[in-house]
Amino acid sequence: MRLDVECDGGSRGNPGIAGCGSSVLDGDQEVAARWEFIAKATNNVAEYQGLINALELAIEVAKMRGAAPSELEIQVRMDSKLVVEQMSGRWKIKHPDMKPLAARVKELEATLAAVTYNWVPRAQNKRADELANRAMDDKVGGRWFDDALSFQPAADSASAGAGAGAESAEVATAQATPAVPAQTAPAAPKGTAPAPAQEAASSPEWHPGGKPTRLWVLRHGQTEMSVQRQFSGLSDPELTAHGQEQAKRAAAYVAGQLAGSSGSAGAVAIYSSPLKRTRQTAEAVAEALANAGGAGGSSDAGNATGTAGGAADKSRVHTTEALIEMNFGDWEGRTFAEVMDEFPLEHDACLWDSSAAPSGGESPDDVLARVRPFFRDVARNHPGEDVVLVSHVTPIKSILRHALCASGAIYRTLHLDLAGLSVIEIFGADGAVRGGEVGVQNKDSAVVRRVNDTHFLDTETVR
């Protein structure tokens, strides 16, 4: 199998805010694209990162088509003479910033059948350049896949609840979905300009509500109960060592994005479920924000007003019951298989009806009812600000359900990974959206830009 990739990177300041873009092509048809924002980097670092992203994306496309990396040949096209010559072995790699990036490229090369590097003039690398500039302009990254690709996750990647919104157990047929920012229309065919509507949707300026409140909604990292595929609602396990690593990686990524978009991460408010696994994840975010430019802001319940911090103060992460996981009642601590065996009729009802609840527990609709007021309080009290929310599967699905005006089917059809990141923008607490197609009223004008993004976790860390 052969795929072509085009990649580019740029820096405004060199070093300064940076971005990279990568496009995967099958012949002349673009089948996937990725763009990444980097808070501060040189042009050469951004170029290398674009190459790494391109190779990883091509491998992912190959897997979607049922091909192993060892069967994949990649033709790389770049307008960076430096990267092409260094990766072709004709020039030495001397700069310390380049060496680990080049080593990562070589690791990826070792898994592939062949990689060939070709230098092209800048004029022939416009798509990758466009993606890199999009990342720098929007100060956020994203990915896009052609609809014809069939995403087939590994069997052991199931870690997000389907059905009644389980924390860890899930229906065996549930599929993970590639993270695609909602603001991004499918990429235009190579060499063609996107339609005006697509251009408008790619930037928040199209919306009349002014600068939005941006929610960075993060699921907690791995616990022993998630490893065992147990329903974990109000039980309070801590993160495993692996879960702590997931939280650390996610936190570093979020902090880097916020430092780049606002110039300072210090005034960012952080809200968390009161359970240990979410608090530990939120504390990792607070620490990363402190390292990036000041501690996360804090606030009191129901009156969300972020305040800038100094040194990291993990105790200032605000906890709220609105973000606590669904109460699974008699299902708590049981595996999916055990619930199917012990509560077959009840489970079937909860799977298909979001108003149904496990014995002694809550329904997903109950969770939605407590999430909605919190959603509006955050928008009202943090106008135009970035806010980090750390929560669990069901509350996050409820937030997305509300933002999308979706039906209760979202609880069984949407997959959320451990440490997965979703991004939502709210344009005022009483914006232009009125009602939903399924009768779910949403008086908040919301745009979902990303769902379940885990690109900052390597393959093993996602598990």
Coordinates of C-alpha atoms in Angstrom, one line a residue:
M1 CA 0.0 0.0 0.0
R2 CA 1.3 3.5 -0.9
L3 CA 0.3 6.9 0.5
D4 CA 1.7 10.3 -0.1
V5 CA 2.1 12.9 2.6
E6 CA 2.6 16.6 2.4
C7 CA 3.8 18.5 5.5
D8 CA 4.9 21.9 6.6
G9 CA 5.6 24.0 9.7
G10 CA 6.0 27.6 10.5
S11 CA 6.9 30.0 13.4
R12 CA 5.9 33.6 13.9
G13 CA 8.9 34.9 15.7
N14 CA 11.3 32.0 15.2
P15 CA 11.0 31.1 18.0
G16 CA 7.4 32.2 18.6
I17 CA 3.9 30.8 18.2
A18 CA 4.1 28.0 15.7
G19 CA 2.0 25.5 13.9
C20 CA 2.4 22.5 11.6
G21 CA 0.2 20.9 9.0
S22 CA 0.1 17.5 7.5
S23 CA -2.0 16.1 4.6
V24 CA -2.3 12.4 3.6
L25 CA -3.2 11.6 0.0
D26 CA -4.1 8.5 -1.9
G27 CA -3.2 9.5 -5.4
D28 CA -4.6 13.0 -5.9
Q29 CA -7.3 12.6 -3.3
E30 CA -6.8 13.9 0.2
V31 CA -8.0 11.3 2.8
A32 CA -6.8 12.8 6.1
A33 CA -5.4 16.1 7.5
R34 CA -4.0 17.2 10.7
W35 CA -2.9 20.6 12.0
E36 CA -1.3 21.3 15.4
F37 CA -0.7 24.5 17.3
I38 CA 2.6 24.9 19.2
A39 CA 2.8 27.6 21.9
K40 CA 6.4 28.4 21.2
A41 CA 8.9 26.8 18.8
T42 CA 11.3 27.5 16.0
N43 CA 10.4 27.0 12.3
N44 CA 12.6 23.9 12.1
V45 CA 11.0 22.3 15.1
A46 CA 7.6 22.9 13.6
E47 CA 8.7 21.4 10.3
Y48 CA 9.9 18.2 12.1
Q49 CA 6.6 18.0 14.1
G50 CA 4.7 18.3 10.9
L51 CA 6.6 15.3 9.5
I52 CA 6.0 13.2 12.6
N53 CA 2.3 14.0 12.5
A54 CA 2.2 13.1 8.8
L55 CA 3.8 9.7 9.3
E56 CA 1.5 8.9 12.3
L57 CA -1.5 10.0 10.3
A58 CA -0.6 7.9 7.3
I59 CA -0.2 4.9 9.6
E60 CA -3.6 5.5 11.1
V61 CA -5.2 5.7 7.6
A62 CA -3.5 2.5 6.6
K63 CA -4.9 0.8 9.7
M64 CA -8.4 2.1 8.9
R65 CA -8.0 0.3 5.5
G66 CA -6.9 -2.9 7.1
A67 CA -3.1 -2.6 6.3
A68 CA -0.3 -3.0 8.7
P69 CA 2.4 -0.3 8.9
S70 CA 4.9 -2.9 7.6
E71 CA 2.9 -3.0 4.3
L72 CA 2.9 0.8 3.9
E73 CA 5.2 2.8 1.6
I74 CA 5.1 6.6 2.2
Q75 CA 6.3 9.3 -0.2
V76 CA 7.0 12.5 1.8
R77 CA 6.9 15.9 0.1
M78 CA 8.2 18.9 2.0
D79 CA 9.5 22.4 1.2
S80 CA 12.1 22.2 4.0
K81 CA 15.4 21.4 2.5
L82 CA 16.9 20.9 5.9
V83 CA 14.5 18.2 7.0
V84 CA 14.6 16.4 3.7
E85 CA 18.4 16.3 3.5
Q86 CA 18.7 15.3 7.2
M87 CA 16.1 12.5 7.0
S88 CA 17.6 11.3 3.7
G89 CA 21.0 10.9 5.5
R90 CA 22.9 13.4 3.5
W91 CA 23.2 16.1 6.1
K92 CA 24.1 15.7 9.8
I93 CA 21.7 16.5 12.6
K94 CA 23.6 18.8 15.0
H95 CA 21.0 20.9 16.8
P96 CA 19.9 19.4 20.1
D97 CA 16.3 20.4 19.5
M98 CA 16.3 18.5 16.3
K99 CA 17.8 15.2 17.5
P100 CA 14.9 13.8 19.5
L101 CA 12.5 14.8 16.8
A102 CA 14.6 13.1 14.1
A103 CA 14.9 10.0 16.4
R104 CA 11.1 9.8 16.6
V105 CA 10.9 10.0 12.8
K106 CA 13.4 7.1 12.5
E107 CA 11.3 5.1 15.0
L108 CA 8.3 5.5 12.8
E109 CA 10.3 4.7 9.7
A110 CA 11.4 1.4 11.2
T111 CA 7.7 0.2 11.4
L112 CA 7.1 1.0 7.7
A113 CA 7.9 -0.8 4.4
A114 CA 9.6 2.3 3.0
V115 CA 9.8 6.1 3.3
T116 CA 11.1 8.3 0.5
Y117 CA 11.8 12.1 1.0
N118 CA 11.3 14.6 -1.8
W119 CA 11.9 18.4 -1.6
V120 CA 9.2 20.5 -3.4
P121 CA 9.0 24.2 -3.9
R122 CA 6.7 26.1 -1.5
A123 CA 4.2 26.6 -4.2
Q124 CA 3.7 22.9 -4.4
N125 CA 3.1 22.5 -0.7
K126 CA 0.2 24.9 -0.3
R127 CA -2.2 22.5 1.5
A128 CA 0.3 21.8 4.3
D129 CA 1.2 25.5 4.6
E130 CA -2.6 26.3 4.8
L131 CA -3.0 23.8 7.6
A132 CA 0.0 25.1 9.6
N133 CA -1.3 28.7 9.3
R134 CA -4.8 27.6 10.3
A135 CA -3.3 26.2 13.5
M136 CA -1.4 29.5 14.2
D137 CA -4.4 31.6 13.4
D138 CA -6.9 29.7 15.5
K139 CA -4.4 28.7 18.2
V140 CA -5.9 25.2 18.2
G141 CA -5.2 22.0 16.4
G142 CA -7.4 19.4 14.8
R143 CA -7.8 16.4 12.5
W144 CA -10.0 15.5 9.6
F145 CA -10.7 12.1 7.9
D146 CA -12.5 11.4 4.7
D147 CA -15.9 9.9 5.4
A148 CA -15.1 6.9 3.2
L149 CA -12.5 5.7 5.7
S150 CA -13.8 3.1 8.1
F151 CA -12.4 3.6 11.6
Q152 CA -11.6 0.3 13.3
P153 CA -10.1 0.7 16.8
A154 CA -8.2 -2.1 18.5
A155 CA -10.4 -4.4 20.5
D156 CA -8.8 -3.4 23.8
S157 CA -9.4 0.4 23.3
A158 CA -12.9 0.1 24.8
S159 CA -12.7 2.1 27.9
A160 CA -15.7 4.5 27.7
G161 CA -19.2 3.7 28.7
A162 CA -21.8 3.1 26.2
G163 CA -25.4 2.2 27.0
A164 CA -26.4 3.9 30.2
G165 CA -23.2 6.0 30.1
A166 CA -21.1 3.6 32.0
E167 CA -17.7 4.9 33.2
S168 CA -15.8 1.8 32.0
A169 CA -18.1 -1.0 30.8
E170 CA -19.4 -0.7 27.2
V171 CA -21.2 -2.5 24.5
A172 CA -18.8 -4.6 22.5
T173 CA -19.9 -3.2 19.2
A174 CA -19.3 0.5 20.2
Q175 CA -16.9 2.2 17.8
A176 CA -14.4 5.0 18.6
T177 CA -14.7 8.0 16.4
P178 CA -11.8 10.1 15.1
A179 CA -11.6 13.5 16.8
V180 CA -12.7 16.1 14.3
P181 CA -13.1 19.8 15.4
A182 CA -16.7 20.8 14.7
Q183 CA -15.6 24.1 13.3
T184 CA -13.7 22.3 10.5
A185 CA -15.5 21.5 7.3
P186 CA -14.2 18.6 5.2
A187 CA -11.0 19.6 3.5
A188 CA -11.4 20.8 0.0
P189 CA -10.0 18.6 -2.8
K190 CA -6.4 19.3 -3.6
G191 CA -6.0 22.5 -5.6
T192 CA -9.5 23.8 -5.0
A193 CA -10.7 26.6 -2.7
P194 CA -13.3 25.7 -0.1
A195 CA -16.8 27.1 -0.5
P196 CA -17.5 30.4 1.4
A197 CA -19.7 28.6 3.9
Q198 CA -16.8 26.3 4.8
E199 CA -14.5 29.2 5.3
A200 CA -17.0 30.9 7.5
A201 CA -17.4 27.9 9.7
S202 CA -13.7 27.5 10.3
S203 CA -13.4 30.5 12.5
P204 CA -15.5 31.8 15.5
E205 CA -15.8 35.2 13.9
W206 CA -18.8 33.9 11.8
H207 CA -20.9 33.9 15.0
P208 CA -22.6 37.1 16.0
G209 CA -22.1 36.4 19.8
G210 CA -18.6 37.9 20.0
K211 CA -15.7 36.1 21.7
P212 CA -16.9 32.8 23.2
T213 CA -16.4 31.1 26.5
R214 CA -14.3 28.1 25.5
L215 CA -14.7 24.9 27.6
W216 CA -11.8 22.4 27.7
V217 CA -13.6 19.3 28.9
L218 CA -11.3 16.5 30.0
R219 CA -12.2 13.0 31.1
H220 CA -10.0 11.7 34.0
G221 CA -7.3 9.1 33.6
Q222 CA -7.2 5.4 34.2
T223 CA -8.3 3.7 37.5
E224 CA -8.2 0.1 38.5
M225 CA -12.0 -0.1 38.0
S226 CA -11.6 1.1 34.4
V227 CA -9.0 -1.6 33.9
Q228 CA -11.4 -4.2 35.2
R229 CA -14.3 -2.7 33.0
Q230 CA -16.4 -2.1 36.1
F231 CA -19.2 0.4 36.4
S232 CA -17.6 3.2 38.4
G233 CA -20.0 5.9 39.4
L234 CA -19.9 7.3 42.9
S235 CA -17.2 4.8 44.0
D236 CA -13.9 6.7 44.5
P237 CA -10.9 4.9 43.2
E238 CA -7.6 6.8 42.6
L239 CA -5.7 7.0 39.4
T240 CA -3.3 4.2 38.6
A241 CA 0.3 5.0 37.8
H242 CA -0.8 4.8 34.1
G243 CA -3.7 7.1 34.8
Q244 CA -1.4 9.6 36.4
E245 CA 0.7 9.6 33.2
Q246 CA -2.4 10.1 31.1
A247 CA -3.4 13.0 33.2
K248 CA 0.1 14.5 33.0
R249 CA 0.2 14.3 29.2
A250 CA -3.3 15.7 28.8
A251 CA -2.6 18.5 31.3
A252 CA 0.6 19.5 29.5
Y253 CA -1.2 19.7 26.2
V254 CA -4.1 21.8 27.6
A255 CA -1.7 24.1 29.4
G256 CA 0.4 24.6 26.2
Q257 CA -2.8 25.4 24.2
L258 CA -4.0 27.9 26.8
A259 CA -0.6 29.6 27.3
G260 CA -0.5 30.0 23.5
S261 CA -4.0 31.3 23.1
S262 CA -4.2 33.7 25.9
G263 CA -0.5 34.6 26.5
S264 CA -1.0 33.5 30.1
A265 CA -2.4 30.4 31.6
G266 CA -2.7 32.0 35.0
A267 CA -6.3 33.2 34.9
V268 CA -7.9 29.9 33.8
A269 CA -10.6 28.6 36.0
I270 CA -10.6 24.8 36.7
Y271 CA -13.8 22.9 37.8
S272 CA -13.8 19.3 38.7
S273 CA -16.0 16.5 40.0
P274 CA -15.2 15.9 43.7
L275 CA -14.2 12.3 43.2
K276 CA -10.5 11.4 43.6
R277 CA -9.9 10.4 40.0
T278 CA -11.1 13.7 38.6
R279 CA -9.5 15.8 41.3
Q280 CA -6.1 14.1 40.6
T281 CA -6.5 14.8 36.9
A282 CA -7.6 18.4 37.6
E283 CA -4.6 18.9 40.0
A284 CA -2.3 17.8 37.1
V285 CA -3.9 20.5 35.0
A286 CA -3.4 23.1 37.7
E287 CA 0.2 22.2 38.0
A288 CA 0.8 22.3 34.3
L289 CA -1.0 25.7 34.1
A290 CA 1.2 27.0 36.9
N291 CA 4.3 25.9 35.0
A292 CA 3.0 27.5 31.8
G293 CA 2.3 30.9 33.5
G294 CA 0.5 30.8 36.8
A295 CA -1.9 28.6 38.8
G296 CA -5.3 27.9 37.5
G297 CA -8.0 30.2 38.8
S298 CA -10.6 29.3 41.4
S299 CA -14.2 30.1 42.2
D300 CA -17.0 29.3 44.5
A301 CA -20.0 27.1 43.7
G302 CA -22.5 28.5 41.4
N303 CA -20.7 31.8 41.1
A304 CA -17.8 31.0 38.7
T305 CA -15.3 33.8 38.8
G306 CA -11.8 32.8 37.9
T307 CA -8.9 34.5 39.7
A308 CA -5.3 34.5 38.7
G309 CA -3.0 32.5 40.8
G310 CA 0.6 32.5 41.6
A311 CA 2.4 29.3 42.5
A312 CA 0.5 26.1 41.9
D313 CA -2.2 25.6 44.5
K314 CA -4.0 22.3 43.9
S315 CA -6.5 23.0 46.7
R316 CA -7.9 25.8 44.6
V317 CA -9.3 23.5 42.0
H318 CA -13.0 24.0 42.5
T319 CA -15.1 20.9 42.9
T320 CA -18.8 20.8 42.0
E321 CA -21.4 18.0 42.3
A322 CA -22.7 19.0 38.8
L323 CA -19.7 17.2 37.3
I324 CA -19.9 14.0 39.4
E325 CA -20.4 10.7 37.6
M326 CA -23.8 9.1 37.3
N327 CA -25.0 7.1 40.3
F328 CA -25.2 3.5 38.9
G329 CA -27.0 2.2 42.0
D330 CA -27.0 -1.6 42.1
W331 CA -24.8 -1.8 39.1
E332 CA -21.9 -0.1 40.9
G333 CA -18.7 -2.1 40.9
R334 CA -20.1 -4.8 38.6
T335 CA -18.7 -5.5 35.1
F336 CA -20.8 -5.0 31.9
A337 CA -21.1 -8.8 31.6
E338 CA -22.3 -9.1 35.2
V339 CA -24.9 -6.4 34.8
M340 CA -26.2 -8.1 31.6
D341 CA -26.5 -11.4 33.5
E342 CA -28.1 -10.0 36.7
F343 CA -30.2 -7.1 35.4
P344 CA -31.0 -8.0 31.7
L345 CA -34.3 -6.2 31.4
E346 CA -33.2 -3.2 33.4
H347 CA -30.0 -2.9 31.3
D348 CA -31.9 -3.2 28.1
A349 CA -34.3 -0.4 29.2
C350 CA -31.3 1.8 30.2
L351 CA -29.5 1.2 27.0
W352 CA -32.4 2.4 24.8
D353 CA -34.1 5.0 27.1
S354 CA -32.0 7.8 28.6
S355 CA -34.8 8.4 31.2
A356 CA -34.4 4.9 32.6
A357 CA -32.2 4.4 35.6
P358 CA -30.5 1.4 37.3
S359 CA -32.1 0.2 40.5
G360 CA -31.2 2.8 43.2
G361 CA -29.4 5.0 40.8
E362 CA -29.7 8.0 38.4
S363 CA -30.7 8.1 34.7
P364 CA -28.6 9.9 32.1
D365 CA -31.4 12.4 31.9
D366 CA -31.0 13.1 35.6
V367 CA -27.3 13.9 34.9
L368 CA -28.3 16.2 32.1
A369 CA -30.7 18.1 34.4
R370 CA -27.8 19.0 36.8
V371 CA -25.3 19.7 34.0
R372 CA -27.4 22.3 32.2
P373 CA -27.6 25.0 34.9
F374 CA -23.8 24.6 35.5
F375 CA -23.1 25.0 31.8
R376 CA -25.0 28.3 31.8
D377 CA -23.4 29.5 35.0
V378 CA -20.0 29.0 33.5
A379 CA -21.0 30.9 30.4
R380 CA -22.5 33.7 32.4
N381 CA -19.6 34.0 34.8
H382 CA -16.7 33.5 32.4
P383 CA -17.6 35.5 29.3
G384 CA -14.9 35.2 26.6
E385 CA -12.7 33.1 28.9
D386 CA -11.1 29.6 28.7
V387 CA -12.4 27.2 31.4
V388 CA -11.2 23.7 32.2
L389 CA -13.8 21.1 33.3
V390 CA -12.6 17.7 34.5
S391 CA -15.3 15.1 34.7
H392 CA -16.6 11.6 33.8
V393 CA -18.2 9.9 30.9
T394 CA -21.9 10.6 31.6
P395 CA -21.6 14.3 32.5
I396 CA -19.3 14.9 29.5
K397 CA -21.7 13.2 27.2
S398 CA -24.5 15.3 28.8
I399 CA -22.6 18.5 28.2
L400 CA -22.1 17.5 24.5
R401 CA -25.7 16.5 24.3
H402 CA -26.8 19.9 25.5
A403 CA -24.4 21.7 23.2
L404 CA -25.4 19.7 20.2
C405 CA -29.2 19.7 20.9
A406 CA -28.9 15.9 20.6
S407 CA -31.1 13.1 21.8
G408 CA -30.5 10.6 24.6
A409 CA -29.1 8.2 21.9
I410 CA -25.8 10.0 22.4
Y411 CA -25.1 8.0 25.6
R412 CA -24.9 4.8 23.6
T413 CA -23.5 6.1 20.3
L414 CA -20.6 8.4 21.5
H415 CA -17.3 7.0 22.7
L416 CA -15.1 8.8 25.2
D417 CA -11.6 7.6 26.0
L418 CA -9.8 7.9 29.3
A419 CA -8.1 11.4 29.3
G420 CA -10.0 12.3 26.1
L421 CA -10.5 16.0 25.5
S422 CA -13.5 17.8 24.0
V423 CA -13.7 21.5 23.3
I424 CA -16.9 23.5 23.3
E425 CA -17.5 27.2 22.7
I426 CA -20.4 29.1 24.1
F427 CA -21.5 32.4 22.6
G428 CA -23.4 33.8 25.6
A429 CA -26.0 32.3 27.9
D430 CA -28.9 33.2 25.7
G431 CA -27.5 32.9 22.2
A432 CA -29.0 32.3 18.8
V433 CA -29.8 28.6 19.0
R434 CA -33.5 27.9 19.9
G435 CA -34.5 24.3 20.5
G436 CA -33.2 21.1 19.1
E437 CA -34.4 18.6 16.5
V438 CA -35.3 16.2 19.2
G439 CA -37.1 18.6 21.5
V440 CA -34.1 19.3 23.7
Q441 CA -34.2 23.0 24.3
N442 CA -30.8 24.7 24.2
K443 CA -30.9 28.5 24.7
D444 CA -27.1 28.6 24.7
S445 CA -25.5 29.1 21.3
A446 CA -22.8 26.5 21.4
V447 CA -20.3 25.2 18.9
V448 CA -18.5 21.9 19.5
R449 CA -15.0 22.1 18.1
R450 CA -13.5 18.8 19.2
V451 CA -14.7 15.5 20.6
N452 CA -12.6 12.9 22.4
D453 CA -9.2 14.2 21.2
T454 CA -6.4 11.9 22.4
H455 CA -3.7 12.8 19.9
F456 CA -1.4 14.0 22.8
L457 CA -1.4 10.4 24.2
D458 CA 0.7 7.8 22.5
T459 CA -1.0 4.5 21.5
E460 CA -0.3 2.7 24.7
T461 CA -1.1 5.7 26.9
V462 CA -4.7 5.9 25.5
R463 CA -5.5 2.5 27.0

